[in-house]
Coordinates of C-alpha atoms in Angstrom, one line a residue:
X1 CA 121.3 74.1 111.5
X2 CA 123.3 77.1 111.0
X3 CA 126.5 75.5 112.6
X4 CA 128.6 77.4 110.4
X5 CA 127.2 80.7 112.0
X6 CA 127.6 80.0 115.4
X7 CA 131.5 81.1 115.6
X8 CA 132.0 84.8 114.9
X9 CA 135.0 86.3 113.0
X10 CA 136.0 87.9 116.5
X11 CA 136.1 84.4 118.1
X12 CA 133.0 84.8 120.3
X13 CA 129.9 82.3 120.0
X14 CA 126.4 83.0 119.2
X15 CA 123.9 80.0 119.7
X16 CA 121.0 81.7 118.1
X17 CA 121.1 80.6 114.6
X18 CA 121.7 77.0 116.1
X19 CA 118.6 77.0 117.9
X20 CA 116.4 79.0 115.6
X21 CA 114.4 76.4 113.6
X22 CA 115.4 73.3 115.7
X23 CA 112.1 73.2 117.2
X24 CA 113.5 72.6 120.8
X25 CA 115.3 69.7 119.3
X26 CA 119.0 70.8 120.4
X27 CA 118.2 72.1 123.8
X28 CA 116.1 74.4 126.2
X29 CA 116.9 77.9 126.6
X30 CA 117.0 78.7 130.3
X31 CA 118.6 82.3 130.3
X32 CA 118.5 85.2 127.9
X33 CA 120.3 88.5 128.0
X34 CA 118.5 91.3 126.3
X35 CA 120.2 94.5 124.6
X36 CA 117.7 97.2 124.7
X37 CA 117.6 100.0 122.1
X38 CA 115.9 103.5 122.3
X39 CA 112.6 103.4 120.1
X40 CA 112.9 106.2 117.6
X41 CA 110.3 109.1 118.4
X42 CA 109.4 109.4 115.1
X43 CA 109.2 107.0 112.0
X44 CA 109.4 107.7 108.2
X45 CA 107.3 105.8 105.6
X46 CA 108.1 106.6 102.0
X47 CA 106.5 105.4 98.9
X48 CA 108.2 106.1 95.6
X49 CA 106.6 105.1 92.1
X50 CA 109.3 104.3 89.5
X51 CA 109.2 104.4 85.6
X52 CA 112.3 103.3 83.9
X53 CA 114.7 103.7 86.7
X54 CA 117.6 101.2 87.2
X55 CA 116.2 99.2 90.3
X56 CA 119.6 97.5 90.5
X57 CA 121.5 100.7 91.2
X58 CA 118.7 102.3 92.8
X59 CA 118.1 99.6 95.4
X60 CA 121.8 99.2 96.3
X61 CA 121.9 103.0 97.1
X62 CA 118.5 102.9 99.2
X63 CA 120.0 99.9 101.0
X64 CA 123.1 101.7 102.0
X65 CA 120.9 103.8 104.1
X66 CA 119.8 100.9 106.2
X67 CA 116.2 101.3 106.0
X68 CA 114.1 99.1 108.6
X69 CA 111.8 98.0 105.7
X70 CA 112.2 98.1 102.0
X71 CA 109.8 96.4 99.5
X72 CA 108.2 96.8 96.3
X73 CA 105.2 96.0 94.4
X74 CA 105.5 95.6 90.3
X75 CA 103.4 97.2 87.8
X76 CA 101.9 94.0 86.4
X77 CA 100.4 93.0 89.9
X78 CA 98.9 96.9 90.5
X79 CA 97.4 96.2 87.1
X80 CA 95.8 92.7 88.1
X81 CA 94.8 94.6 91.6
X82 CA 92.7 97.3 89.2
X83 CA 91.5 94.7 86.5
X84 CA 90.5 91.6 88.8
X85 CA 89.3 93.5 92.3
X86 CA 88.9 97.2 91.4
X87 CA 91.8 98.3 93.7
X88 CA 93.2 101.7 92.6
X89 CA 94.6 102.7 95.8
X90 CA 98.0 103.1 94.2
X91 CA 96.9 106.0 92.1
X92 CA 97.2 108.1 95.1
X93 CA 101.0 108.1 94.3
X94 CA 101.0 107.9 90.1
X95 CA 98.6 108.8 87.6
X96 CA 99.5 105.8 85.4
X97 CA 100.3 102.4 86.3
X98 CA 104.2 102.5 87.5
X99 CA 106.9 99.8 86.8
X100 CA 107.4 99.6 90.3
X101 CA 106.1 100.8 93.7
X102 CA 108.9 101.0 96.4
X103 CA 108.2 101.1 100.0
X104 CA 110.8 102.4 102.4
X105 CA 110.5 102.7 106.2
X106 CA 113.0 104.5 108.7
X107 CA 112.5 104.1 112.3
X108 CA 115.5 104.8 114.1
X109 CA 117.1 108.0 115.8
X110 CA 118.7 108.9 112.1
X111 CA 115.6 109.0 110.5
X112 CA 115.3 112.4 109.4
X113 CA 118.9 112.3 108.2
X114 CA 118.4 109.3 106.2
X115 CA 115.2 110.9 104.5
X116 CA 117.1 113.8 103.7
X117 CA 119.6 111.6 101.7
X118 CA 116.7 109.4 100.4
X119 CA 115.4 112.6 98.7
X120 CA 118.9 113.2 97.2
X121 CA 118.9 109.7 95.8
X122 CA 115.3 110.1 94.2
X123 CA 116.3 113.5 92.6
X124 CA 119.5 111.9 91.1
X125 CA 117.1 109.0 89.5
X126 CA 114.8 111.0 88.6
X127 CA 111.9 109.8 90.6
X128 CA 108.9 112.4 90.3
X129 CA 106.4 110.6 92.2
X130 CA 108.0 110.3 95.6
X131 CA 106.2 110.7 99.0
X132 CA 107.1 110.6 102.7
X133 CA 105.0 111.0 105.7
X134 CA 105.8 110.9 109.7
X135 CA 102.0 111.0 110.2
X136 CA 100.9 107.6 111.5
X137 CA 97.4 107.7 109.8
X138 CA 98.7 108.7 106.6
X139 CA 101.7 106.1 107.0
X140 CA 98.6 103.3 107.3
X141 CA 97.0 104.8 104.3
X142 CA 100.4 104.4 102.4
X143 CA 100.9 100.9 103.7
X144 CA 97.3 99.9 102.7
X145 CA 98.2 99.7 99.1
X146 CA 100.9 97.1 100.0
X147 CA 98.6 95.2 102.1
X148 CA 95.9 94.9 99.6
X149 CA 98.1 92.6 97.2
X150 CA 97.0 90.1 99.7
X151 CA 93.6 90.1 98.4
X152 CA 95.2 88.5 95.1
X153 CA 96.4 85.6 96.9
X154 CA 93.5 83.6 96.8
X155 CA 92.0 84.8 93.5
X156 CA 90.3 82.2 91.7
X157 CA 91.4 81.9 88.0
X158 CA 89.2 79.6 86.0
X159 CA 88.8 77.4 89.0
X160 CA 92.4 77.2 90.1
X161 CA 94.1 79.0 93.1
X162 CA 97.6 79.6 93.7
X163 CA 98.5 78.1 97.0
X164 CA 100.0 80.4 99.8
X165 CA 103.8 79.8 99.8
X166 CA 104.7 82.8 102.3
X167 CA 103.6 86.2 103.7
X168 CA 106.8 87.8 101.8
X169 CA 110.4 87.6 101.1
X170 CA 113.1 89.0 103.3
X171 CA 116.6 89.6 102.1
X172 CA 119.2 90.0 104.7
X173 CA 121.4 93.2 103.7
X174 CA 124.5 92.0 105.6

């Protein structure tokens, strides 16, 4: 139980961390107050193929833009996709296997401003293979590369399959 996260610095209480994961062993929620946010009219999905860039520094700058999603696939995984499954969908972003493919998604009212800043960051780091789209179908095409990694999850290597540990990893930025 996340008891240490119940009381905020401003003195207010938020029982959400306490109840989440308790499987109803701490009580039953009978009333909820929701705060609504305006949905962005347009989302921006970006893919960058990296080769030799400093991932730590680049990631820090991208995270400072507060993307709604920020994930990656390493080059070894892309090579394995091509070798074992024949999937070369990543080639729409780079001619040769990149060190890393980054996936960045903005879906708030400041998406266009954030994209301009992201373009400057990519230029600053010398990222040549960078694409972005606001078109839903094109975004789905971009995301299909990331989804193809799931096909490796149950890949049988000499009669041994790796167990599924989780769908992905989320690292909270704040």
